[in-house]
Amino acid sequence: MLQSFEFKDRKVILRVDFNVPIKNGIIQDETRIVKTLPTIQYLIQQGARLIILSHLGRPLKELLPDGSINYSKFSLQAVASKLAELLNCKVYFAKDCGDEDTQLKLQSLAAGEILLCENTRFYKQEEKGDSEWAKKLAAFADFYINDAFGAAHREHCSTATIARFFDKDHKAFGFLMQQEVENGLKVLQNPNRPLTAIIGGAKVSDKIELISSLMDFCDAILIGGGMAYTFLQAMGYHIGNSLCETDKLDLAKTLLDKAAVKKIQFLLPEDSVSGQHFANDTNIQISTDQNIPEGFMGLDIGPKTIVTYTQHILNSKTIIWNGPMGVFEMENFSTGTKQIAEAVSRATQQGAFSLIGGGDSVAAINKYHLQDQVSFVSTGGGAMLEMLEGKQLPGVQAILN
Ligand code: AMP
């Protein structure tokens, strides 16, 4: 536990997830930075000499045309300024991660001061989980704290390998990561029942493993979004021009069979709001059954489905939600997602535990200002999905073992 350590005057490496969207040097959404402030503030108040590490984007995968790294696009410099502004204190910035500039600035770093190092992913060793580089970074500090839940599913140098160089009394989760892990475990270990998962989003291929794992411990799964139509097609319904992954039809059938064998309730939309084109301003039809009219595409769950799903949600004691019910970015196809968000919020007020599991469902819950009306909104899209899939997260294991 973070609180059980004595940090005064000690050097502490804090790995965070500052992978924020930046356009022309301006941070578009600072949520990830804000979420780590409690850990940062705690450590500096305790008098730690704080070295912060983070990745930003995928600089080695998005090289410049001449094959070199786009340092300016993927620099954490703008994050250093934002962090200083949010904390109202000076934040030193090292132009490298662990090399000369880091070492120089570290020499004069006093208790309670912060040094943010440049993007860990500028180094090819990072994504390889390279032991030598991890050892070099570890040597800078007495403690290692991981608050980067969003990167916990990666076995990278600064998220996992580095922790091997610290014993149990010198490493811990940050406050955010602790909360993420505890809330994830709440639904995985002895959840109150009925346990309902609401899964939406564009593609079934992204969530096959998730749906299959959820079938092992959920009582009901409610499917919405574009992925519903691959299932409906697999069941023989007409889906018009709706999104369909034809190469995943067999897998969809396998999942439908698994749901039947497991005797869990696996619900698909009973009706849909369909559009002629993928646009807000298009001809709209509300189907009365599971078939989509020729020339139309299903873009939201329909009114009957909303009623059925809402009833299920209100009867649940634990709720997991990942993925919107429709193209909620377009006003005419946002009702399903909005109503489901409201149902999750109402169920929570009635005592259910609700976990919003990352990605676009987080954007949706924020859009309807319901983020404070649910039990927990995860910051880690991919990491939370992998946790719910029952996988061990390298970043978590590295702290625990
Ligand atoms: P995901 O990242 O897989 O959770 O997908 C989220 C995206 O799925 C959002 O941008 C939605 O607009 C999109 N989406 C939801 N429902 C549909 C649908 N019926 N057809 C096409 N796209 C959809």
CSV table of C-alpha atoms and ligand atoms in Angstrom, one decimal:
chain,number,residue,atom,x,y,z
A,1,MET,CA,0.0,0.0,0.0
A,2,LEU,CA,1.2,3.4,-1.0
A,3,GLN,CA,0.3,4.9,2.4
A,4,SER,CA,2.5,2.4,4.3
A,5,PHE,CA,5.7,3.7,2.7
A,6,GLU,CA,8.0,6.5,3.9
A,7,PHE,CA,8.7,8.7,0.9
A,8,LYS,CA,10.5,11.7,2.5
A,9,ASP,CA,13.5,12.7,0.3
A,10,ARG,CA,13.3,9.4,-1.5
A,11,LYS,CA,13.4,9.0,-5.3
A,12,VAL,CA,10.1,7.6,-6.6
A,13,ILE,CA,9.4,6.5,-10.2
A,14,LEU,CA,5.7,6.9,-10.9
A,15,ARG,CA,4.4,5.3,-14.1
A,16,VAL,CA,1.2,7.1,-15.3
A,17,ASP,CA,-0.9,7.0,-18.4
A,18,PHE,CA,-0.6,10.4,-19.9
A,19,ASN,CA,-1.6,9.1,-23.3
A,20,VAL,CA,-3.8,12.1,-24.0
A,21,PRO,CA,-5.1,13.4,-27.4
A,22,ILE,CA,-2.9,16.3,-28.5
A,23,LYS,CA,-3.7,18.5,-31.6
A,24,ASN,CA,-1.2,21.2,-32.6
A,25,GLY,CA,0.4,21.1,-29.2
A,26,ILE,CA,-2.9,21.5,-27.4
A,27,ILE,CA,-4.3,18.8,-25.1
A,28,GLN,CA,-7.9,18.0,-26.2
A,29,ASP,CA,-8.9,16.0,-23.2
A,30,GLU,CA,-7.0,16.1,-19.9
A,31,THR,CA,-9.1,13.4,-18.1
A,32,ARG,CA,-6.2,11.0,-17.8
A,33,ILE,CA,-3.9,13.7,-16.3
A,34,VAL,CA,-6.6,14.8,-13.8
A,35,LYS,CA,-7.2,11.2,-12.7
A,36,THR,CA,-3.6,10.7,-11.6
A,37,LEU,CA,-3.5,14.0,-9.6
A,38,PRO,CA,-4.4,12.4,-6.2
A,39,THR,CA,-1.4,10.0,-6.4
A,40,ILE,CA,1.0,12.8,-7.6
A,41,GLN,CA,-0.2,15.2,-4.9
A,42,TYR,CA,0.1,12.6,-2.2
A,43,LEU,CA,3.7,11.7,-3.2
A,44,ILE,CA,4.9,15.3,-3.4
A,45,GLN,CA,3.2,16.2,-0.1
A,46,GLN,CA,5.0,13.2,1.4
A,47,GLY,CA,8.3,14.8,0.2
A,48,ALA,CA,9.1,12.3,-2.6
A,49,ARG,CA,11.5,13.3,-5.3
A,50,LEU,CA,9.1,12.3,-8.1
A,51,ILE,CA,10.2,11.0,-11.5
A,52,ILE,CA,7.2,10.5,-13.7
A,53,LEU,CA,7.2,8.2,-16.7
A,54,SER,CA,4.5,7.8,-19.4
A,55,HIS,CA,4.0,6.8,-23.0
A,56,LEU,CA,2.2,8.9,-25.6
A,57,GLY,CA,0.8,7.3,-28.8
A,58,ARG,CA,2.8,4.9,-30.9
A,59,PRO,CA,5.8,6.9,-32.2
A,60,LEU,CA,7.7,3.9,-33.5
A,61,LYS,CA,4.6,2.8,-35.5
A,62,GLU,CA,3.9,6.2,-37.0
A,63,LEU,CA,7.3,7.2,-38.3
A,64,LEU,CA,7.9,10.2,-40.6
A,65,PRO,CA,8.2,9.5,-44.4
A,66,ASP,CA,12.0,9.4,-44.0
A,67,GLY,CA,11.7,6.6,-41.4
A,68,SER,CA,12.7,8.8,-38.5
A,69,ILE,CA,10.7,9.4,-35.2
A,70,ASN,CA,8.3,12.3,-35.1
A,71,TYR,CA,9.6,13.7,-31.9
A,72,SER,CA,7.5,16.8,-31.9
A,73,LYS,CA,4.2,15.0,-32.5
A,74,PHE,CA,4.7,12.5,-29.7
A,75,SER,CA,6.5,14.7,-27.1
A,76,LEU,CA,5.2,14.9,-23.6
A,77,GLN,CA,6.3,18.6,-23.3
A,78,ALA,CA,2.7,19.9,-23.6
A,79,VAL,CA,1.7,17.5,-20.8
A,80,ALA,CA,4.5,18.9,-18.5
A,81,SER,CA,3.0,22.4,-18.9
A,82,LYS,CA,-0.6,21.1,-18.3
A,83,LEU,CA,0.5,19.2,-15.2
A,84,ALA,CA,2.3,22.3,-13.9
A,85,GLU,CA,-0.9,24.3,-14.5
A,86,LEU,CA,-3.2,21.7,-12.8
A,87,LEU,CA,-0.9,21.3,-9.8
A,88,ASN,CA,0.0,25.0,-9.6
A,89,CYS,CA,3.7,24.1,-9.2
A,90,LYS,CA,6.8,23.8,-11.3
A,91,VAL,CA,7.2,20.6,-13.3
A,92,TYR,CA,10.7,19.9,-14.7
A,93,PHE,CA,10.8,18.2,-18.0
A,94,ALA,CA,13.6,15.9,-19.2
A,95,LYS,CA,14.1,15.8,-23.0
A,96,ASP,CA,14.9,12.1,-22.8
A,97,CYS,CA,13.9,9.1,-20.6
A,98,GLY,CA,16.8,7.9,-18.5
A,99,ASP,CA,19.7,9.5,-20.5
A,100,GLU,CA,21.8,12.6,-19.9
A,101,ASP,CA,19.1,15.2,-19.5
A,102,THR,CA,17.2,13.0,-17.0
A,103,GLN,CA,20.3,12.3,-15.0
A,104,LEU,CA,21.3,16.0,-15.0
A,105,LYS,CA,17.9,17.2,-13.8
A,106,LEU,CA,17.6,14.4,-11.3
A,107,GLN,CA,20.7,15.6,-9.5
A,108,SER,CA,19.1,18.9,-8.5
A,109,LEU,CA,15.6,17.5,-8.0
A,110,ALA,CA,14.6,18.4,-4.4
A,111,ALA,CA,12.0,16.7,-2.1
A,112,GLY,CA,8.5,17.5,-3.3
A,113,GLU,CA,9.6,18.3,-6.8
A,114,ILE,CA,8.5,16.6,-10.0
A,115,LEU,CA,10.5,15.6,-13.1
A,116,LEU,CA,8.5,14.3,-16.1
A,117,CYS,CA,10.6,12.4,-18.5
A,118,GLU,CA,10.1,12.3,-22.3
A,119,ASN,CA,7.9,9.6,-23.9
A,120,THR,CA,9.0,6.0,-23.0
A,121,ARG,CA,8.0,4.8,-26.4
A,122,PHE,CA,10.7,6.8,-28.1
A,123,TYR,CA,12.9,3.9,-27.0
A,124,LYS,CA,12.5,0.6,-28.8
A,125,GLN,CA,13.3,-1.2,-25.5
A,126,GLU,CA,10.0,-0.1,-24.0
A,127,GLU,CA,7.6,-2.2,-25.9
A,128,LYS,CA,10.0,-5.2,-25.9
A,129,GLY,CA,9.9,-5.1,-22.1
A,130,ASP,CA,13.8,-5.0,-22.2
A,131,SER,CA,15.3,-6.1,-18.9
A,132,GLU,CA,18.5,-4.0,-19.3
A,133,TRP,CA,16.7,-0.8,-19.9
A,134,ALA,CA,14.3,-1.6,-17.1
A,135,LYS,CA,17.2,-2.1,-14.8
A,136,LYS,CA,18.8,1.2,-15.9
A,137,LEU,CA,15.5,3.1,-15.2
A,138,ALA,CA,14.9,1.3,-11.9
A,139,ALA,CA,18.4,2.3,-10.7
A,140,PHE,CA,17.2,6.0,-10.6
A,141,ALA,CA,14.7,5.4,-7.8
A,142,ASP,CA,14.0,3.8,-4.4
A,143,PHE,CA,10.4,3.1,-5.1
A,144,TYR,CA,8.2,2.2,-8.1
A,145,ILE,CA,4.6,3.2,-8.2
A,146,ASN,CA,2.3,2.2,-11.0
A,147,ASP,CA,-0.8,4.3,-11.7
A,148,ALA,CA,-1.1,3.6,-15.4
A,149,PHE,CA,-4.1,1.2,-15.4
A,150,GLY,CA,-4.7,2.2,-19.1
A,151,ALA,CA,-1.4,0.5,-20.0
A,152,ALA,CA,-1.6,-2.4,-17.4
A,153,HIS,CA,-2.4,-5.0,-20.1
A,154,ARG,CA,1.0,-4.3,-21.8
A,155,GLU,CA,4.1,-6.2,-20.7
A,156,HIS,CA,6.3,-3.2,-21.4
A,157,CYS,CA,9.5,-2.1,-19.7
A,158,SER,CA,8.1,0.8,-17.7
A,159,THR,CA,4.7,-0.9,-16.9
A,160,ALA,CA,5.9,-4.4,-15.9
A,161,THR,CA,9.6,-5.3,-16.3
A,162,ILE,CA,10.8,-2.5,-14.2
A,163,ALA,CA,8.8,-3.7,-11.2
A,164,ARG,CA,11.0,-6.8,-11.0
A,165,PHE,CA,13.8,-4.6,-9.7
A,166,PHE,CA,11.8,-3.5,-6.6
A,167,ASP,CA,10.8,-5.8,-3.7
A,168,LYS,CA,7.3,-5.8,-2.2
A,169,ASP,CA,8.2,-3.0,0.3
A,170,HIS,CA,9.3,-0.7,-2.5
A,171,LYS,CA,6.5,-0.9,-5.1
A,172,ALA,CA,2.7,-0.3,-5.0
A,173,PHE,CA,-0.3,0.7,-7.1
A,174,GLY,CA,-1.1,4.4,-7.3
A,175,PHE,CA,-4.6,5.4,-6.0
A,176,LEU,CA,-6.2,5.3,-9.5
A,177,MET,CA,-4.8,1.8,-10.3
A,178,GLN,CA,-5.8,0.5,-6.9
A,179,GLN,CA,-9.4,1.7,-7.5
A,180,GLU,CA,-9.5,0.2,-11.0
A,181,VAL,CA,-8.3,-3.2,-9.8
A,182,GLU,CA,-10.7,-3.2,-6.8
A,183,ASN,CA,-13.7,-2.3,-8.9
A,184,GLY,CA,-12.8,-4.8,-11.6
A,185,LEU,CA,-12.6,-7.5,-9.0
A,186,LYS,CA,-16.0,-6.5,-7.5
A,187,VAL,CA,-17.7,-7.8,-10.6
A,188,LEU,CA,-15.4,-10.8,-11.1
A,189,GLN,CA,-15.4,-12.1,-7.5
A,190,ASN,CA,-18.7,-12.9,-5.8
A,191,PRO,CA,-20.8,-10.2,-7.5
A,192,ASN,CA,-24.3,-9.5,-6.2
A,193,ARG,CA,-26.8,-11.1,-8.6
A,194,PRO,CA,-28.4,-10.9,-11.1
A,195,LEU,CA,-25.3,-9.7,-12.9
A,196,THR,CA,-26.1,-8.1,-16.3
A,197,ALA,CA,-23.6,-7.1,-19.0
A,198,ILE,CA,-24.5,-4.6,-21.6
A,199,ILE,CA,-22.3,-4.9,-24.7
A,200,GLY,CA,-22.4,-2.6,-27.7
A,201,GLY,CA,-20.1,-0.9,-30.1
A,202,ALA,CA,-19.3,-1.3,-33.7
A,203,LYS,CA,-17.8,-4.7,-34.3
A,204,VAL,CA,-18.4,-8.1,-32.8
A,205,SER,CA,-14.8,-9.1,-33.7
A,206,ASP,CA,-13.4,-6.7,-31.1
A,207,LYS,CA,-15.5,-8.2,-28.3
A,208,ILE,CA,-15.7,-11.9,-29.0
A,209,GLU,CA,-13.4,-12.9,-26.2
A,210,LEU,CA,-15.2,-10.5,-23.9
A,211,ILE,CA,-18.6,-11.9,-24.7
A,212,SER,CA,-17.5,-15.5,-24.4
A,213,SER,CA,-15.8,-14.8,-21.0
A,214,LEU,CA,-18.9,-12.9,-19.7
A,215,MET,CA,-21.0,-15.9,-20.5
A,216,ASP,CA,-19.0,-17.8,-17.8
A,217,PHE,CA,-20.2,-15.6,-15.0
A,218,CYS,CA,-23.1,-13.3,-16.1
A,219,ASP,CA,-26.8,-14.0,-15.7
A,220,ALA,CA,-27.8,-11.9,-18.7
A,221,ILE,CA,-26.0,-10.2,-21.6
A,222,LEU,CA,-27.8,-7.4,-23.5
A,223,ILE,CA,-26.3,-6.8,-27.0
A,224,GLY,CA,-26.7,-3.5,-28.9
A,225,GLY,CA,-24.8,-1.4,-31.4
A,226,GLY,CA,-23.5,-2.5,-34.8
A,227,MET,CA,-22.4,-5.9,-33.5
A,228,ALA,CA,-26.0,-7.0,-32.9
A,229,TYR,CA,-26.6,-7.3,-36.7
A,230,THR,CA,-23.9,-10.0,-37.2
A,231,PHE,CA,-25.7,-12.1,-34.5
A,232,LEU,CA,-29.1,-11.4,-36.2
A,233,GLN,CA,-27.8,-12.3,-39.6
A,234,ALA,CA,-26.4,-15.5,-38.1
A,235,MET,CA,-29.9,-16.3,-36.8
A,236,GLY,CA,-31.4,-15.8,-40.3
A,237,TYR,CA,-32.9,-12.4,-40.0
A,238,HIS,CA,-32.8,-9.8,-42.8
A,239,ILE,CA,-30.4,-7.0,-41.8
A,240,GLY,CA,-30.4,-4.8,-44.9
A,241,ASN,CA,-27.3,-2.7,-45.1
A,242,SER,CA,-26.5,-3.0,-41.4
A,243,LEU,CA,-22.9,-3.5,-40.3
A,244,CYS,CA,-22.1,-7.2,-40.6
A,245,GLU,CA,-18.9,-9.1,-40.3
A,246,THR,CA,-19.6,-12.0,-42.6
A,247,ASP,CA,-16.4,-13.8,-41.6
A,248,LYS,CA,-17.6,-13.8,-38.0
A,249,LEU,CA,-21.0,-15.4,-38.6
A,250,ASP,CA,-19.8,-18.9,-37.5
A,251,LEU,CA,-18.3,-17.4,-34.4
A,252,ALA,CA,-21.6,-15.5,-33.7
A,253,LYS,CA,-23.4,-18.9,-34.0
A,254,THR,CA,-20.9,-20.5,-31.6
A,255,LEU,CA,-21.6,-17.7,-29.0
A,256,LEU,CA,-25.3,-18.1,-29.5
A,257,ASP,CA,-24.9,-21.9,-28.8
A,258,LYS,CA,-22.7,-21.2,-25.8
A,259,ALA,CA,-25.4,-18.9,-24.3
A,260,ALA,CA,-28.0,-21.7,-24.8
A,261,VAL,CA,-25.8,-24.3,-23.2
A,262,LYS,CA,-24.9,-22.0,-20.3
A,263,LYS,CA,-28.6,-21.1,-19.9
A,264,ILE,CA,-27.9,-17.4,-19.7
A,265,GLN,CA,-30.2,-14.8,-21.1
A,266,PHE,CA,-28.6,-13.5,-24.3
A,267,LEU,CA,-30.7,-10.7,-25.6
A,268,LEU,CA,-30.5,-9.1,-29.1
A,269,PRO,CA,-32.5,-6.0,-30.2
A,270,GLU,CA,-36.2,-6.8,-30.8
A,271,ASP,CA,-36.4,-3.7,-33.0
A,272,SER,CA,-34.1,-1.0,-34.5
A,273,VAL,CA,-34.0,2.6,-35.6
A,274,SER,CA,-32.7,2.3,-39.1
A,275,GLY,CA,-31.4,4.9,-41.5
A,276,GLN,CA,-31.1,4.9,-45.3
A,277,HIS,CA,-27.6,6.3,-45.0
A,278,PHE,CA,-24.9,6.5,-42.3
A,279,ALA,CA,-25.9,10.1,-41.5
A,280,ASN,CA,-28.0,12.0,-38.9
A,281,ASP,CA,-30.0,13.6,-41.7
A,282,THR,CA,-31.3,10.6,-43.5
A,283,ASN,CA,-34.6,8.8,-44.0
A,284,ILE,CA,-35.4,6.9,-40.8
A,285,GLN,CA,-37.6,3.8,-40.2
A,286,ILE,CA,-38.4,2.1,-37.0
A,287,SER,CA,-38.7,-1.6,-37.6
A,288,THR,CA,-41.4,-3.5,-35.7
A,289,ASP,CA,-39.3,-6.7,-35.5
A,290,GLN,CA,-35.8,-8.0,-35.8
A,291,ASN,CA,-35.7,-7.5,-39.5
A,292,ILE,CA,-34.2,-4.4,-41.1
A,293,PRO,CA,-35.9,-3.1,-44.2
A,294,GLU,CA,-34.1,-3.5,-47.6
A,295,GLY,CA,-31.9,-0.4,-48.3
A,296,PHE,CA,-31.7,0.6,-44.6
A,297,MET,CA,-29.1,0.0,-41.9
A,298,GLY,CA,-29.8,-0.5,-38.2
A,299,LEU,CA,-28.2,2.4,-36.3
A,300,ASP,CA,-29.8,2.3,-32.9
A,301,ILE,CA,-31.9,-0.1,-30.7
A,302,GLY,CA,-35.6,0.5,-31.0
A,303,PRO,CA,-38.3,1.5,-28.5
A,304,LYS,CA,-39.4,-2.1,-27.6
A,305,THR,CA,-35.7,-3.1,-27.0
A,306,ILE,CA,-35.2,0.0,-24.8
A,307,VAL,CA,-38.2,-1.2,-22.6
A,308,THR,CA,-36.9,-4.8,-22.3
A,309,TYR,CA,-33.3,-3.8,-21.6
A,310,THR,CA,-34.3,-1.2,-19.1
A,311,GLN,CA,-36.4,-3.8,-17.2
A,312,HIS,CA,-33.4,-6.1,-17.1
A,313,ILE,CA,-31.1,-3.4,-15.9
A,314,LEU,CA,-33.4,-2.2,-13.2
A,315,ASN,CA,-33.7,-5.8,-11.9
A,316,SER,CA,-29.9,-6.3,-11.8
A,317,LYS,CA,-27.7,-6.0,-8.7
A,318,THR,CA,-24.4,-5.8,-10.7
A,319,ILE,CA,-24.1,-4.1,-14.1
A,320,ILE,CA,-21.2,-4.0,-16.6
A,321,TRP,CA,-21.5,-1.7,-19.6
A,322,ASN,CA,-19.1,-1.5,-22.5
A,323,GLY,CA,-20.0,0.0,-25.9
A,324,PRO,CA,-22.8,2.3,-27.1
A,325,MET,CA,-26.2,0.9,-28.2
A,326,GLY,CA,-26.2,2.9,-31.4
A,327,VAL,CA,-24.4,5.6,-33.3
A,328,PHE,CA,-24.9,7.9,-30.3
A,329,GLU,CA,-22.7,10.6,-31.9
A,330,MET,CA,-25.7,11.3,-34.2
A,331,GLU,CA,-28.6,12.8,-32.4
A,332,ASN,CA,-31.3,10.8,-34.3
A,333,PHE,CA,-29.6,7.5,-33.3
A,334,SER,CA,-28.6,8.4,-29.7
A,335,THR,CA,-31.8,7.6,-27.9
A,336,GLY,CA,-31.0,3.9,-27.2
A,337,THR,CA,-27.6,4.8,-25.6
A,338,LYS,CA,-29.0,7.7,-23.6
A,339,GLN,CA,-31.9,5.6,-22.2
A,340,ILE,CA,-29.6,2.8,-21.3
A,341,ALA,CA,-27.3,5.2,-19.6
A,342,GLU,CA,-30.2,6.5,-17.6
A,343,ALA,CA,-31.4,3.0,-16.7
A,344,VAL,CA,-27.9,2.2,-15.4
A,345,SER,CA,-27.9,5.3,-13.4
A,346,ARG,CA,-31.4,4.5,-12.0
A,347,ALA,CA,-30.4,1.0,-11.1
A,348,THR,CA,-27.3,2.4,-9.3
A,349,GLN,CA,-29.5,4.8,-7.2
A,350,GLN,CA,-31.5,1.7,-6.3
A,351,GLY,CA,-28.4,0.0,-4.9
A,352,ALA,CA,-26.9,-1.9,-7.9
A,353,PHE,CA,-23.1,-1.8,-8.5
A,354,SER,CA,-22.4,-0.4,-12.0
A,355,LEU,CA,-19.1,-0.5,-13.8
A,356,ILE,CA,-18.7,1.4,-17.0
A,357,GLY,CA,-15.9,-0.5,-18.7
A,358,GLY,CA,-14.0,2.0,-20.8
A,359,GLY,CA,-14.1,3.3,-24.4
A,360,ASP,CA,-17.1,4.9,-26.0
A,361,SER,CA,-19.5,4.0,-23.2
A,362,VAL,CA,-17.4,6.3,-21.0
A,363,ALA,CA,-17.8,9.0,-23.7
A,364,ALA,CA,-21.6,8.3,-23.6
A,365,ILE,CA,-22.0,8.4,-19.9
A,366,ASN,CA,-20.0,11.7,-19.8
A,367,LYS,CA,-22.1,13.1,-22.7
A,368,TYR,CA,-25.3,12.6,-20.6
A,369,HIS,CA,-23.6,13.9,-17.4
A,370,LEU,CA,-24.2,10.7,-15.6
A,371,GLN,CA,-20.6,9.9,-14.7
A,372,ASP,CA,-21.3,10.6,-11.0
A,373,GLN,CA,-24.5,8.6,-11.0
A,374,VAL,CA,-22.8,5.3,-11.7
A,375,SER,CA,-20.6,3.3,-9.3
A,376,PHE,CA,-17.3,3.4,-11.3
A,377,VAL,CA,-16.2,4.7,-14.7
A,378,SER,CA,-13.0,2.9,-15.8
A,379,THR,CA,-10.2,4.9,-17.4
A,380,GLY,CA,-8.6,1.8,-18.9
A,381,GLY,CA,-10.4,0.7,-22.1
A,382,GLY,CA,-8.3,-2.2,-23.3
A,383,ALA,CA,-7.0,-3.0,-19.8
A,384,MET,CA,-10.5,-3.2,-18.3
A,385,LEU,CA,-11.7,-5.4,-21.1
A,386,GLU,CA,-8.8,-7.8,-20.6
A,387,MET,CA,-9.5,-7.9,-16.9
A,388,LEU,CA,-13.2,-8.7,-17.6
A,389,GLU,CA,-12.0,-11.3,-20.0
A,390,GLY,CA,-10.4,-13.0,-17.0
A,391,LYS,CA,-6.8,-12.3,-18.2
A,392,GLN,CA,-4.0,-11.5,-15.8
A,393,LEU,CA,-2.7,-8.0,-16.5
A,394,PRO,CA,1.1,-7.8,-16.6
A,395,GLY,CA,1.1,-4.4,-14.9
A,396,VAL,CA,-1.0,-5.6,-12.0
A,397,GLN,CA,0.9,-8.9,-11.6
A,398,ALA,CA,4.2,-7.1,-11.6
A,399,ILE,CA,3.2,-5.2,-8.5
A,400,LEU,CA,1.6,-8.1,-6.7
A,401,ASN,CA,4.4,-10.6,-7.3
B,1,AMP,P1,-16.6,0.4,-30.1
B,1,AMP,O1,-15.3,1.2,-30.2
B,1,AMP,O2,-16.4,-0.9,-30.7
B,1,AMP,O3,-17.2,0.4,-28.7
B,1,AMP,O4,-17.6,1.1,-31.1
B,1,AMP,C1,-18.1,2.4,-30.8
B,1,AMP,C2,-18.6,2.9,-32.1
B,1,AMP,O5,-19.6,2.1,-32.6
B,1,AMP,C3,-19.3,4.3,-31.9
B,1,AMP,O6,-18.5,5.2,-32.6
B,1,AMP,C4,-20.7,4.1,-32.6
B,1,AMP,O7,-21.0,5.2,-33.4
B,1,AMP,C5,-20.5,2.9,-33.4
B,1,AMP,N1,-21.8,2.2,-33.5
B,1,AMP,C6,-22.7,1.9,-32.6
B,1,AMP,N2,-23.8,1.3,-33.1
B,1,AMP,C7,-23.6,1.2,-34.5
B,1,AMP,C8,-24.3,0.7,-35.5
B,1,AMP,N3,-25.6,0.2,-35.4
B,1,AMP,N4,-23.8,0.8,-36.8
B,1,AMP,C9,-22.6,1.3,-37.0
B,1,AMP,N5,-21.8,1.8,-36.0
B,1,AMP,C10,-22.3,1.8,-34.7
